Short mmCIF file of C-alpha atoms and ligand atoms in Angstrom, two decimals:
data_model
loop_
_atom_site.label_atom_id
_atom_site.label_comp_id
_atom_site.label_asym_id
_atom_site.label_seq_id
_atom_site.Cartn_x
_atom_site.Cartn_y
_atom_site.Cartn_z
CA MET A 12 49.40 -67.19 -27.49
CA LYS A 13 50.41 -68.98 -30.58
CA SER A 14 53.02 -71.21 -29.09
CA SER A 15 52.09 -74.83 -29.10
CA PHE A 16 48.58 -74.31 -30.16
CA LEU A 17 48.80 -76.39 -33.14
CA SER A 18 47.66 -79.53 -32.92
CA ALA A 19 44.95 -81.06 -32.15
CA LEU A 20 47.01 -84.05 -32.94
CA CYS A 21 47.52 -84.62 -29.31
CA LEU A 22 44.48 -82.95 -28.32
CA ALA A 23 43.84 -81.40 -25.04
CA ALA A 24 42.17 -78.27 -23.93
CA ALA A 25 41.45 -76.18 -20.92
CA SER A 26 39.16 -77.21 -18.09
CA PRO A 27 36.53 -77.90 -17.05
CA ALA A 28 35.23 -80.26 -19.61
CA VAL A 29 38.52 -80.20 -21.16
CA ASP A 30 38.96 -79.48 -22.13
CA ALA A 31 47.32 -97.34 -53.89
CA ALA A 32 47.46 -95.74 -55.85
CA GLY A 33 47.58 -95.68 -59.67
CA MET A 34 49.73 -93.49 -61.76
CA LEU A 35 47.03 -91.71 -63.70
CA LYS A 36 46.43 -88.09 -63.07
CA ALA A 37 42.82 -87.06 -62.83
CA THR A 38 41.80 -83.72 -64.20
CA ARG A 39 39.26 -81.57 -62.52
CA ALA A 40 36.67 -79.26 -63.92
CA ALA A 41 37.20 -75.65 -62.91
CA ALA A 42 33.65 -75.46 -61.63
CA GLY A 43 34.77 -77.00 -58.39
CA PHE A 44 31.65 -78.98 -57.77
CA HIS A 45 32.74 -81.36 -60.46
CA ASP A 46 35.54 -83.06 -58.67
CA ILE A 47 36.55 -86.26 -60.35
CA LYS A 48 37.53 -89.46 -58.66
CA THR A 49 41.26 -89.94 -58.84
CA THR A 50 43.21 -93.16 -59.06
CA ASN A 51 45.81 -91.57 -56.79
CA TYR A 52 44.34 -92.71 -53.54
CA VAL A 53 45.67 -94.74 -50.67
CA PRO A 54 43.57 -96.65 -48.17
CA MET A 55 44.08 -95.61 -44.59
CA ARG A 56 43.94 -97.86 -41.57
CA ARG A 57 41.72 -96.55 -38.87
CA HIS A 58 42.95 -97.23 -35.41
CA GLU A 59 40.76 -96.94 -32.39
CA SER A 60 42.63 -97.42 -29.19
CA SER A 61 41.24 -100.53 -27.55
CA THR A 62 41.94 -99.31 -24.06
CA PRO A 63 41.02 -95.67 -24.04
CA SER A 64 40.15 -95.64 -20.37
CA THR A 65 43.53 -97.08 -19.47
CA LEU A 66 45.22 -94.50 -21.60
CA LEU A 67 43.25 -91.76 -19.93
CA HIS A 68 44.08 -93.22 -16.57
CA LYS A 69 47.76 -93.32 -17.38
CA ARG A 70 47.60 -89.75 -18.53
CA ALA A 71 45.89 -88.69 -15.37
CA LEU A 72 48.73 -90.25 -13.39
CA THR A 73 51.57 -88.77 -15.34
CA ARG A 74 50.06 -85.37 -15.76
CA PRO A 75 50.33 -82.49 -13.34
CA THR A 76 47.22 -80.82 -14.70
CA ASN A 77 43.78 -81.75 -15.79
CA LEU A 78 44.36 -82.24 -19.44
CA THR A 79 42.22 -84.90 -20.97
CA ASN A 80 43.53 -86.56 -24.04
CA VAL A 81 40.95 -87.73 -26.48
CA HIS A 82 43.22 -88.71 -29.31
CA ASP A 83 41.94 -92.27 -29.39
CA VAL A 84 40.98 -92.58 -33.05
CA TYR A 85 43.44 -91.88 -35.79
CA TYR A 86 44.10 -92.74 -39.42
CA ILE A 87 47.31 -94.32 -40.60
CA ILE A 88 49.02 -94.52 -44.00
CA ASP A 89 52.29 -96.06 -45.03
CA LEU A 90 54.86 -93.56 -46.26
CA VAL A 91 57.77 -94.86 -48.27
CA VAL A 92 60.76 -92.80 -47.21
CA GLY A 93 63.82 -93.63 -49.26
CA ASN A 94 63.27 -97.36 -49.43
CA GLN A 95 61.77 -97.76 -45.94
CA THR A 96 58.05 -98.14 -45.31
CA ILE A 97 57.02 -96.16 -42.24
CA PRO A 98 53.47 -96.00 -40.83
CA VAL A 99 52.41 -92.45 -39.93
CA SER A 100 49.20 -90.85 -38.79
CA ILE A 101 47.77 -88.11 -40.96
CA ASP A 102 47.07 -84.65 -39.64
CA THR A 103 45.49 -81.62 -41.29
CA GLY A 104 46.29 -79.56 -38.17
CA SER A 105 50.03 -79.32 -38.88
CA SER A 106 52.39 -79.23 -41.85
CA ASP A 107 55.63 -81.01 -41.00
CA THR A 108 56.28 -84.61 -41.85
CA TRP A 109 58.44 -86.25 -39.21
CA LEU A 110 59.61 -89.75 -38.40
CA VAL A 111 61.49 -91.08 -35.44
CA GLN A 112 65.02 -92.13 -36.22
CA GLU A 113 66.38 -95.30 -34.65
CA PRO A 114 67.68 -95.15 -32.00
CA TYR A 115 65.99 -92.20 -30.36
CA ASP A 116 65.72 -90.89 -26.80
CA CYS A 117 62.31 -91.10 -25.14
CA VAL A 118 62.12 -88.66 -22.25
CA SER A 119 59.52 -87.30 -19.87
CA PHE A 120 59.03 -83.84 -18.45
CA PHE A 121 56.82 -85.37 -15.83
CA TRP A 122 57.63 -87.84 -13.16
CA PRO A 123 58.15 -91.39 -14.40
CA ILE A 124 56.03 -94.21 -13.03
CA PRO A 125 58.32 -96.21 -10.72
CA GLY A 126 59.30 -99.57 -12.13
CA GLN A 127 58.11 -98.70 -15.61
CA PRO A 128 60.63 -97.93 -18.31
CA LEU A 129 59.78 -94.87 -20.36
CA ASP A 130 58.01 -95.83 -23.54
CA CYS A 131 56.97 -93.22 -26.05
CA GLY A 132 54.80 -95.74 -27.85
CA LEU A 133 56.30 -95.17 -31.26
CA GLY A 134 56.69 -97.92 -33.88
CA LYS A 135 59.96 -98.79 -35.57
CA GLY A 136 61.43 -95.66 -37.04
CA PHE A 137 63.68 -94.66 -39.91
CA VAL A 138 67.10 -96.33 -39.90
CA GLY A 139 70.29 -94.80 -41.19
CA PRO A 140 71.09 -91.52 -42.91
CA LEU A 141 68.88 -89.54 -45.27
CA SER A 142 70.09 -89.96 -48.85
CA GLY A 143 69.63 -86.24 -49.61
CA GLY A 144 71.76 -85.21 -46.63
CA ASN A 145 71.08 -83.31 -43.40
CA ILE A 146 70.20 -79.67 -42.97
CA THR A 147 72.63 -78.31 -40.39
CA SER A 148 71.63 -74.64 -40.25
CA HIS A 149 68.65 -75.16 -37.92
CA TYR A 150 66.95 -77.89 -35.94
CA PHE A 151 63.43 -79.27 -35.88
CA GLY A 152 61.31 -78.93 -32.78
CA ARG A 153 57.63 -78.87 -32.10
CA ALA A 154 55.61 -78.93 -28.89
CA TYR A 155 51.99 -80.00 -28.82
CA MET A 156 49.26 -78.73 -26.58
CA ASP A 157 49.21 -81.72 -24.26
CA GLY A 158 52.88 -81.47 -23.33
CA THR A 159 54.25 -83.96 -25.83
CA PHE A 160 57.04 -82.76 -28.04
CA VAL A 161 59.36 -83.88 -30.82
CA GLN A 162 62.91 -82.70 -31.51
CA GLY A 163 65.45 -83.59 -34.12
CA PHE A 164 66.84 -82.40 -37.41
CA PHE A 165 65.81 -81.84 -41.01
CA GLY A 166 67.11 -83.48 -44.14
CA TYR A 167 66.08 -84.57 -47.60
CA GLU A 168 64.71 -87.87 -48.85
CA ASP A 169 62.24 -89.11 -51.49
CA VAL A 170 58.81 -89.57 -49.93
CA SER A 171 56.13 -91.65 -51.66
CA ILE A 172 52.44 -91.96 -50.99
CA GLY A 173 50.93 -94.70 -53.10
CA GLY A 174 52.46 -94.28 -56.55
CA LEU A 175 53.41 -90.62 -56.19
CA THR A 176 56.87 -89.52 -55.11
CA ALA A 177 57.88 -86.14 -53.73
CA LYS A 178 61.54 -86.14 -54.69
CA HIS A 179 64.20 -84.62 -52.44
CA GLN A 180 61.50 -83.76 -49.89
CA GLN A 181 62.43 -81.88 -46.74
CA LEU A 182 61.34 -83.82 -43.68
CA ALA A 183 62.33 -84.14 -40.06
CA LEU A 184 63.90 -87.03 -38.21
CA VAL A 185 63.14 -87.04 -34.51
CA ASN A 186 65.77 -88.31 -32.08
CA TYR A 187 64.52 -86.79 -28.80
CA THR A 188 60.87 -86.92 -27.81
CA PHE A 189 58.19 -87.20 -25.21
CA TRP A 190 55.33 -88.97 -26.95
CA GLN A 191 52.46 -91.17 -25.86
CA GLY A 192 51.52 -93.41 -28.73
CA ASP A 193 50.49 -97.02 -28.81
CA GLY A 194 53.09 -98.39 -31.16
CA ARG A 195 51.08 -98.21 -34.39
CA THR A 196 52.80 -95.22 -35.91
CA SER A 197 56.33 -93.89 -36.13
CA GLY A 198 55.61 -90.36 -37.24
CA LEU A 199 53.21 -87.92 -38.72
CA LEU A 200 52.23 -86.65 -42.17
CA GLY A 201 51.25 -82.98 -41.88
CA LEU A 202 48.90 -81.87 -44.66
CA GLY A 203 48.72 -78.15 -43.77
CA TYR A 204 50.15 -75.21 -45.73
CA PRO A 205 53.88 -74.33 -45.95
CA TYR A 206 53.47 -71.34 -43.63
CA MET A 207 52.96 -73.56 -40.58
CA THR A 208 56.44 -75.04 -41.00
CA SER A 209 57.88 -71.63 -40.11
CA LEU A 210 56.32 -71.93 -36.66
CA ASP A 211 58.63 -74.76 -35.65
CA GLY A 212 61.12 -74.34 -32.86
CA PRO A 213 60.90 -72.27 -29.69
CA GLU A 214 61.17 -68.98 -31.59
CA GLU A 215 58.70 -70.02 -34.28
CA ASN A 216 60.82 -68.32 -36.89
CA MET A 217 62.15 -71.16 -39.01
CA PRO A 218 62.52 -70.85 -42.78
CA ALA A 219 59.29 -72.17 -44.29
CA TYR A 220 59.49 -75.10 -46.69
CA ASP A 221 57.10 -77.03 -48.90
CA PRO A 222 55.42 -79.96 -47.16
CA VAL A 223 54.97 -83.30 -48.97
CA PHE A 224 51.60 -82.48 -50.56
CA THR A 225 52.79 -79.04 -51.70
CA THR A 226 55.85 -80.57 -53.36
CA MET A 227 53.61 -83.06 -55.18
CA TRP A 228 51.38 -80.40 -56.74
CA LYS A 229 54.22 -77.97 -57.45
CA ASP A 230 55.99 -80.82 -59.25
CA LYS A 231 52.76 -81.22 -61.26
CA LEU A 232 52.20 -84.79 -60.14
CA ILE A 233 48.67 -83.85 -59.11
CA ASP A 234 46.28 -80.91 -59.12
CA PRO A 235 46.51 -78.80 -55.95
CA VAL A 236 43.70 -80.61 -54.16
CA PHE A 237 43.39 -83.56 -51.84
CA SER A 238 40.44 -85.21 -50.23
CA ILE A 239 39.69 -87.56 -47.41
CA ALA A 240 37.01 -90.07 -46.58
CA LEU A 241 37.16 -91.33 -43.01
CA SER A 242 35.20 -94.48 -42.29
CA ARG A 243 34.20 -96.01 -39.01
CA SER A 244 35.52 -99.49 -39.76
CA ASN A 245 38.78 -100.26 -38.06
CA GLU A 246 41.84 -101.18 -40.07
CA ALA A 247 41.67 -101.60 -43.83
CA THR A 248 39.58 -104.73 -43.63
CA PRO A 249 36.00 -103.75 -44.39
CA GLN A 250 33.45 -106.11 -42.96
CA HIS A 251 31.55 -106.71 -46.15
CA GLY A 252 34.35 -106.13 -48.62
CA GLN A 253 32.85 -102.74 -49.40
CA ALA A 254 35.21 -100.04 -50.61
CA ASP A 255 32.88 -97.61 -48.89
CA GLU A 256 33.89 -98.93 -45.52
CA GLU A 257 37.52 -98.14 -46.08
CA SER A 258 39.14 -94.83 -45.33
CA TYR A 259 41.08 -92.98 -48.00
CA LEU A 260 43.47 -90.17 -48.62
CA ALA A 261 43.08 -89.13 -52.27
CA LEU A 262 45.62 -86.86 -53.97
CA GLY A 263 44.45 -84.65 -56.85
CA GLY A 264 40.76 -85.65 -56.77
CA LEU A 265 38.08 -87.62 -55.00
CA PRO A 266 38.37 -90.94 -53.17
CA PRO A 267 36.47 -94.03 -54.39
CA VAL A 268 33.46 -93.79 -52.10
CA GLU A 269 29.77 -93.17 -52.78
CA LEU A 270 28.49 -89.75 -51.97
CA ASP A 271 25.30 -87.79 -52.35
CA ASP A 272 25.89 -85.40 -55.28
CA LYS A 273 23.02 -83.14 -54.27
CA THR A 274 24.74 -82.19 -51.05
CA TRP A 275 27.92 -80.52 -52.34
CA ALA A 276 28.69 -77.32 -50.48
CA ARG A 277 31.67 -75.02 -50.40
CA SER A 278 33.29 -72.65 -47.95
CA GLU A 279 36.28 -70.34 -48.31
CA ILE A 280 39.52 -71.30 -46.56
CA GLN A 281 40.53 -68.37 -44.34
CA GLY A 282 43.90 -67.05 -43.23
CA ILE A 283 45.28 -67.95 -39.82
CA ASN A 284 44.37 -64.49 -38.52
CA ALA A 285 40.75 -65.72 -38.58
CA ILE A 286 41.31 -67.49 -35.25
CA PRO A 287 41.38 -64.60 -32.75
CA GLU A 288 42.95 -66.66 -29.96
CA TRP A 289 46.07 -67.16 -32.04
CA GLN A 290 46.71 -63.45 -32.41
CA PHE A 291 48.26 -63.72 -35.83
CA GLU A 292 48.24 -60.61 -37.95
CA THR A 293 49.10 -62.35 -41.17
CA LYS A 294 46.33 -63.42 -43.51
CA GLU A 295 48.59 -66.18 -44.71
CA LYS A 296 46.85 -69.52 -45.18
CA GLY A 297 48.14 -72.05 -42.70
CA LEU A 298 45.49 -74.58 -41.83
CA TYR A 299 42.00 -75.45 -43.07
CA ILE A 300 39.89 -72.81 -41.35
CA ILE A 301 36.30 -72.14 -42.45
CA THR A 302 33.37 -70.32 -40.88
CA PRO A 303 30.12 -72.31 -40.92
CA GLU A 304 26.85 -70.34 -41.01
CA GLY A 305 25.14 -72.01 -38.09
CA TRP A 306 24.37 -75.07 -36.03
CA VAL A 307 21.22 -77.17 -35.92
CA ILE A 308 20.07 -79.10 -32.86
CA ASP A 309 16.92 -81.12 -33.20
CA GLY A 310 16.51 -82.84 -29.87
CA ASN A 311 13.76 -84.20 -27.74
CA LYS A 312 11.19 -82.30 -25.78
CA ASN A 313 13.40 -79.51 -24.50
CA ALA A 314 15.70 -78.83 -27.26
CA THR A 315 15.30 -77.62 -30.76
CA ALA A 316 17.87 -74.94 -30.75
CA ASN A 317 19.13 -73.76 -34.07
CA THR A 318 21.84 -71.23 -33.60
CA THR A 319 23.32 -68.75 -35.98
CA ALA A 320 26.47 -68.50 -33.90
CA THR A 321 29.26 -68.09 -36.38
CA PHE A 322 32.86 -68.72 -35.49
CA PRO A 323 35.88 -69.97 -37.40
CA ILE A 324 36.65 -73.63 -37.09
CA LEU A 325 39.52 -75.95 -38.02
CA ILE A 326 38.89 -79.00 -40.18
CA ASP A 327 41.20 -81.40 -38.38
CA VAL A 328 41.64 -85.09 -39.15
CA GLY A 329 44.07 -85.24 -36.23
CA SER A 330 41.36 -84.61 -33.64
CA THR A 331 39.08 -87.43 -32.52
CA LEU A 332 36.38 -85.20 -31.10
CA SER A 333 34.80 -82.06 -32.45
CA ILE A 334 35.47 -79.15 -30.13
CA LEU A 335 32.90 -76.39 -29.97
CA PRO A 336 31.91 -73.44 -27.79
CA LYS A 337 29.66 -74.00 -24.79
CA SER A 338 26.90 -71.93 -26.41
CA VAL A 339 26.51 -74.68 -28.97
CA VAL A 340 27.45 -77.75 -26.96
CA ASN A 341 25.43 -77.13 -23.79
CA PRO A 342 22.10 -77.24 -25.69
CA LEU A 343 23.39 -80.35 -27.44
CA TYR A 344 24.14 -82.08 -24.13
CA ALA A 345 20.65 -81.13 -22.93
CA ALA A 346 19.04 -82.48 -26.10
CA PHE A 347 20.08 -86.05 -25.36
CA ASP A 348 17.27 -87.96 -23.66
CA PRO A 349 18.13 -88.44 -20.87
CA PRO A 350 20.52 -85.44 -21.01
CA ALA A 351 24.29 -85.96 -21.09
CA VAL A 352 26.22 -85.64 -17.84
CA TYR A 353 29.74 -84.56 -16.93
CA LEU A 354 31.81 -87.43 -15.56
CA SER A 355 34.55 -85.87 -13.51
CA SER A 356 36.55 -89.10 -13.58
CA THR A 357 36.95 -88.62 -17.32
CA GLY A 358 36.77 -84.85 -17.71
CA LEU A 359 34.26 -85.24 -20.52
CA PHE A 360 30.51 -85.50 -21.10
CA TYR A 361 28.85 -88.87 -21.40
CA ALA A 362 25.26 -89.98 -21.92
CA GLN A 363 23.56 -93.26 -21.12
CA CYS A 364 24.52 -95.64 -23.91
CA ASN A 365 20.84 -96.22 -24.67
CA ALA A 366 19.96 -92.50 -24.67
CA THR A 367 18.04 -91.01 -27.57
CA VAL A 368 20.54 -89.05 -29.65
CA PRO A 369 19.48 -85.65 -31.00
CA LYS A 370 20.04 -84.62 -34.59
CA PHE A 371 22.99 -82.28 -34.62
CA GLY A 372 24.39 -80.60 -37.69
CA VAL A 373 26.52 -77.78 -38.97
CA GLU A 374 25.42 -75.51 -41.79
CA ILE A 375 28.07 -74.98 -44.43
CA GLY A 376 27.47 -73.30 -47.78
CA GLY A 377 23.73 -73.32 -47.10
CA LYS A 378 23.55 -77.06 -46.47
CA PRO A 379 23.19 -78.87 -43.17
CA PHE A 380 25.71 -81.64 -42.52
CA TYR A 381 24.61 -83.88 -39.68
CA PHE A 382 26.77 -85.84 -37.29
CA ALA A 383 25.91 -89.55 -37.38
CA PRO A 384 24.27 -90.79 -34.15
CA GLU A 385 27.03 -93.39 -33.70
CA ASP A 386 29.62 -90.60 -33.72
CA LEU A 387 27.68 -88.39 -31.33
CA LEU A 388 27.29 -91.20 -28.81
CA ARG A 389 30.24 -93.53 -29.12
CA GLN A 390 29.24 -97.02 -28.03
CA THR A 391 32.88 -98.15 -28.07
CA VAL A 392 34.02 -95.66 -25.45
CA ARG A 393 32.38 -96.27 -22.09
CA ASP A 394 32.89 -95.26 -18.51
CA LYS A 395 33.85 -97.85 -15.87
CA SER A 396 30.24 -98.85 -15.22
CA GLY A 397 29.77 -99.55 -18.92
CA GLU A 398 26.46 -97.70 -18.85
CA TYR A 399 27.69 -94.34 -20.08
CA CYS A 400 29.06 -93.66 -23.55
CA ARG A 401 31.21 -90.73 -24.58
CA ILE A 402 29.78 -87.83 -26.54
CA GLY A 403 31.69 -87.18 -29.78
CA VAL A 404 31.66 -83.42 -29.21
CA THR A 405 33.26 -81.55 -26.36
CA ASP A 406 33.03 -77.98 -25.15
CA VAL A 407 35.77 -75.45 -24.55
CA ASN A 408 35.88 -71.94 -23.18
CA SER A 409 37.68 -70.46 -26.16
CA GLY A 410 38.91 -71.35 -29.58
CA PRO A 411 40.33 -72.74 -31.71
CA TYR A 412 37.25 -74.81 -32.39
CA VAL A 413 37.51 -78.01 -34.37
CA LEU A 414 35.44 -80.25 -36.61
CA GLY A 415 37.24 -83.53 -36.06
CA VAL A 416 36.83 -87.20 -36.86
CA SER A 417 33.41 -87.36 -35.14
CA TRP A 418 32.01 -85.16 -37.93
CA LEU A 419 34.34 -85.99 -40.83
CA THR A 420 33.17 -89.63 -40.89
CA SER A 421 29.86 -88.42 -42.38
CA VAL A 422 31.33 -86.50 -45.31
CA VAL A 423 33.88 -86.50 -48.08
CA ALA A 424 36.06 -83.46 -47.47
CA VAL A 425 37.88 -81.79 -50.36
CA PHE A 426 40.82 -79.53 -49.53
CA ASP A 427 41.17 -77.30 -52.59
CA ILE A 428 44.33 -75.24 -52.37
CA GLN A 429 43.97 -73.80 -55.89
CA ASN A 430 40.59 -72.22 -55.20
CA SER A 431 41.19 -71.69 -51.48
CA GLU A 432 38.04 -73.49 -50.54
CA MET A 433 36.83 -76.56 -48.73
CA ARG A 434 34.09 -78.64 -50.33
CA PHE A 435 31.98 -81.23 -48.60
CA ALA A 436 29.41 -83.78 -49.67
CA SER A 437 27.46 -86.17 -47.49
CA ARG A 438 28.50 -89.77 -47.83
CA ASN A 439 25.92 -92.32 -48.70
CA LYS A 440 25.07 -94.53 -45.76
CA TYR A 441 27.86 -97.02 -45.28
C1 NAG B 25 40.17 -80.33 -12.92
O1 NAG B 25 38.84 -80.17 -13.41
C2 NAG B 25 37.88 -80.13 -12.37
C3 NAG B 25 36.49 -80.11 -13.05
O2 NAG B 25 36.36 -79.01 -13.87
C4 NAG B 25 38.14 -78.91 -11.50
O3 NAG B 25 37.20 -78.89 -10.46
C5 NAG B 25 39.54 -79.01 -10.92
O4 NAG B 25 39.82 -77.85 -10.20
C6 NAG B 25 40.56 -79.17 -12.01
N1 NAG B 25 41.87 -79.40 -11.45
C7 NAG B 25 42.95 -78.79 -11.90
C8 NAG B 25 44.24 -79.17 -11.25
O5 NAG B 25 42.92 -77.95 -12.79
C1 NAG B 26 67.92 -99.10 -48.97
O1 NAG B 26 68.81 -98.10 -49.40
C2 NAG B 26 70.08 -98.18 -48.74
C3 NAG B 26 70.88 -96.97 -49.17
O2 NAG B 26 70.62 -96.60 -50.49
C4 NAG B 26 70.77 -99.51 -49.10
O3 NAG B 26 72.00 -99.59 -48.41
C5 NAG B 26 69.86 -100.63 -48.64
O4 NAG B 26 70.40 -101.88 -49.03
C6 NAG B 26 68.47 -100.49 -49.26
N1 NAG B 26 67.61 -101.47 -48.63
C7 NAG B 26 66.73 -102.16 -49.33
C8 NAG B 26 65.89 -103.13 -48.54
O5 NAG B 26 66.57 -102.01 -50.54
C1 NAG B 27 72.71 -86.59 -40.11
O1 NAG B 27 72.57 -86.51 -38.69
C2 NAG B 27 72.40 -87.76 -38.05
C3 NAG B 27 72.10 -87.52 -36.59
O2 NAG B 27 73.07 -86.77 -36.00
C4 NAG B 27 73.64 -88.62 -38.26
O3 NAG B 27 73.42 -89.88 -37.69
C5 NAG B 27 73.88 -88.76 -39.76
O4 NAG B 27 75.07 -89.45 -39.99
C6 NAG B 27 73.95 -87.39 -40.43
N1 NAG B 27 74.02 -87.60 -41.88
C7 NAG B 27 74.87 -86.93 -42.62
C8 NAG B 27 74.83 -87.23 -44.11
O5 NAG B 27 75.65 -86.13 -42.15
C1 NAG B 28 69.86 -85.53 -32.72
O1 NAG B 28 70.40 -85.09 -33.96
C2 NAG B 28 71.11 -83.87 -33.84
C3 NAG B 28 71.47 -83.41 -35.25
O2 NAG B 28 72.32 -84.34 -35.89
C4 NAG B 28 72.31 -84.06 -32.95
O3 NAG B 28 73.00 -82.84 -32.80
C5 NAG B 28 71.83 -84.53 -31.58
O4 NAG B 28 72.93 -84.82 -30.76
C6 NAG B 28 70.98 -85.77 -31.70
N1 NAG B 28 70.37 -86.04 -30.43
C7 NAG B 28 70.31 -87.27 -29.94
C8 NAG B 28 69.64 -87.38 -28.62
O5 NAG B 28 70.72 -88.25 -30.56
C1 NAG B 29 14.65 -80.37 -19.95
O1 NAG B 29 15.28 -79.23 -19.35
C2 NAG B 29 15.20 -79.21 -17.93
C3 NAG B 29 15.80 -77.91 -17.45
O2 NAG B 29 17.03 -77.66 -18.11
C4 NAG B 29 15.91 -80.44 -17.38
O3 NAG B 29 15.81 -80.47 -15.98
C5 NAG B 29 15.26 -81.69 -17.95
O4 NAG B 29 15.98 -82.85 -17.51
C6 NAG B 29 15.28 -81.66 -19.46
N1 NAG B 29 14.55 -82.82 -19.98
C7 NAG B 29 14.97 -83.51 -21.07
C8 NAG B 29 14.14 -84.69 -21.49
O5 NAG B 29 15.95 -83.21 -21.73
C1 NAG B 30 16.64 -75.77 -37.85
O1 NAG B 30 17.33 -75.89 -39.08
C2 NAG B 30 16.88 -77.01 -39.85
C3 NAG B 30 17.81 -77.13 -41.08
O2 NAG B 30 18.10 -75.87 -41.61
C4 NAG B 30 15.40 -76.80 -40.23
O3 NAG B 30 14.95 -77.93 -40.97
C5 NAG B 30 14.60 -76.67 -38.95
O4 NAG B 30 13.25 -76.38 -39.27
C6 NAG B 30 15.16 -75.57 -38.05
N1 NAG B 30 14.46 -75.59 -36.76
C7 NAG B 30 14.13 -74.47 -36.14
C8 NAG B 30 13.45 -74.66 -34.83
O5 NAG B 30 14.38 -73.38 -36.58
C1 NAG B 31 18.98 -97.62 -20.29
O1 NAG B 31 20.05 -98.22 -19.58
C2 NAG B 31 19.95 -98.03 -18.15
C3 NAG B 31 21.17 -98.66 -17.54
O2 NAG B 31 22.30 -98.18 -18.15
C4 NAG B 31 18.68 -98.67 -17.64
O3 NAG B 31 18.57 -98.39 -16.26
C5 NAG B 31 17.48 -98.08 -18.36
O4 NAG B 31 16.31 -98.76 -17.99
C6 NAG B 31 17.66 -98.21 -19.86
N1 NAG B 31 16.56 -97.50 -20.52
C7 NAG B 31 15.90 -98.02 -21.53
C8 NAG B 31 14.82 -97.15 -22.10
O5 NAG B 31 16.15 -99.13 -22.00
#
């Protein structure tokens, strides 16, 4: 079932536990491990929803099923589209770039809450026509796994990120949507491969086009590589004025953060047929899929359970949690001391906020990359009693599995399209 699988942006899964750039171009040594810091980077604002429980509550009310949304941390950049600056969230789990167009229709497939006007929670959108004109041969439409959707039309406009401009870029303007944002963003920047754009629309047979990043490297503005560093500090206002506490999207090289050079590891990017649940036959590259070699759990008393379970996984900036099979996550839950528990009111696993957190890591390219304790047990996301904190990893019955923000905050991730590989290095403590 490939329809609507994509994104992780608005993440939900099946039950039970739910389920600034400068103008200089950096060159890069072919060896791959010698990525060079680029001046083509933009800081990202991290947004953590301040009222996650309310959001979850609202979702529970408006939702006919048990879907639990955990999209409560996301990273925002400002796109300059034509001459308008539009905040969008970044996503490596999709490829389209879309913006809402003012005015747009916000609708709901589900029953509205009486007395409350429908609000899709989108920021101010794009105003007026696209300077490059509309595409009239086909429409834009995409549905996400949690029931949200966007619909509209394609056209052409110059799109800039920092100092780089993708000229006459195809993008989508959305004028009809069911969305549940919190007003911080007005669209999405999809960083996946061109192939995914062909999966738009109900028939998933649209003509593929080059997304923003692809246009930038094909136009030789940058090398075909981008990288991200996601920090835990909210907004772009680091507490101690440290660049390391900011989050970055870097185009053509590495972002300006400190990392541990000894930890570089690489893993091949696989075709979309690598995810069996999607039932694709094509080996075409679509998203950032790798297969780690194993998982390391170093817990207390009970649990030291290294596993060599190998399964393909998506590297997805658009997913707050990491989403893994029960065979890996159940031992992890048990390795907390005291062990994590399922809170049915939330649909997710929580542990006491003062619990001892196990070491948990993924082995990639022969190197273990550990989740940070503060990402495994999130002190900022609590149950109603305030005593239980949410685990940064959740379990699902079947794939696609995801390494999301809860893991990416510990690494610099390099998305190398030229060599079809992902590279990672551990970040120095920040
Ligand atoms: C919701 O999840 C709970 C816990 O797994 C399950 O018992 C219940 O049947 C689910 N409800 C629906 C409507 O799927
Ligand atoms: C933006 O571009 C439009 C069309 O080219 C023009 O009418 C408008 O005045 C410009 N706005 C600004 C703020 O430059
Ligand atoms: C493109 O379509 C939009 C929405 O229907 C419309 O407002 C706009 O005028 C169209 N632009 C052009 C150049 O036709
Ligand atoms: C959205 O834009 C399309 C393409 O221009 C147009 O046909 C449609 O009527 C618009 N829908 C709304 C709700 O404005
Ligand atoms: C150890 O495992 C047992 C059986 O699964 C469980 O009852 C117990 O709570 C666990 N203890 C700790 C400290 O994780
Ligand atoms: C698990 O893997 C880690 C890292 O590879 C290693 O240090 C540790 O000794 C392993 N533990 C067991 C029980 O195999
Ligand atoms: C942890 O917090 C709980 C309340 O949430 C408390 O009952 C317990 O004593 C605390 N444990 C430790 C070791 O501080």
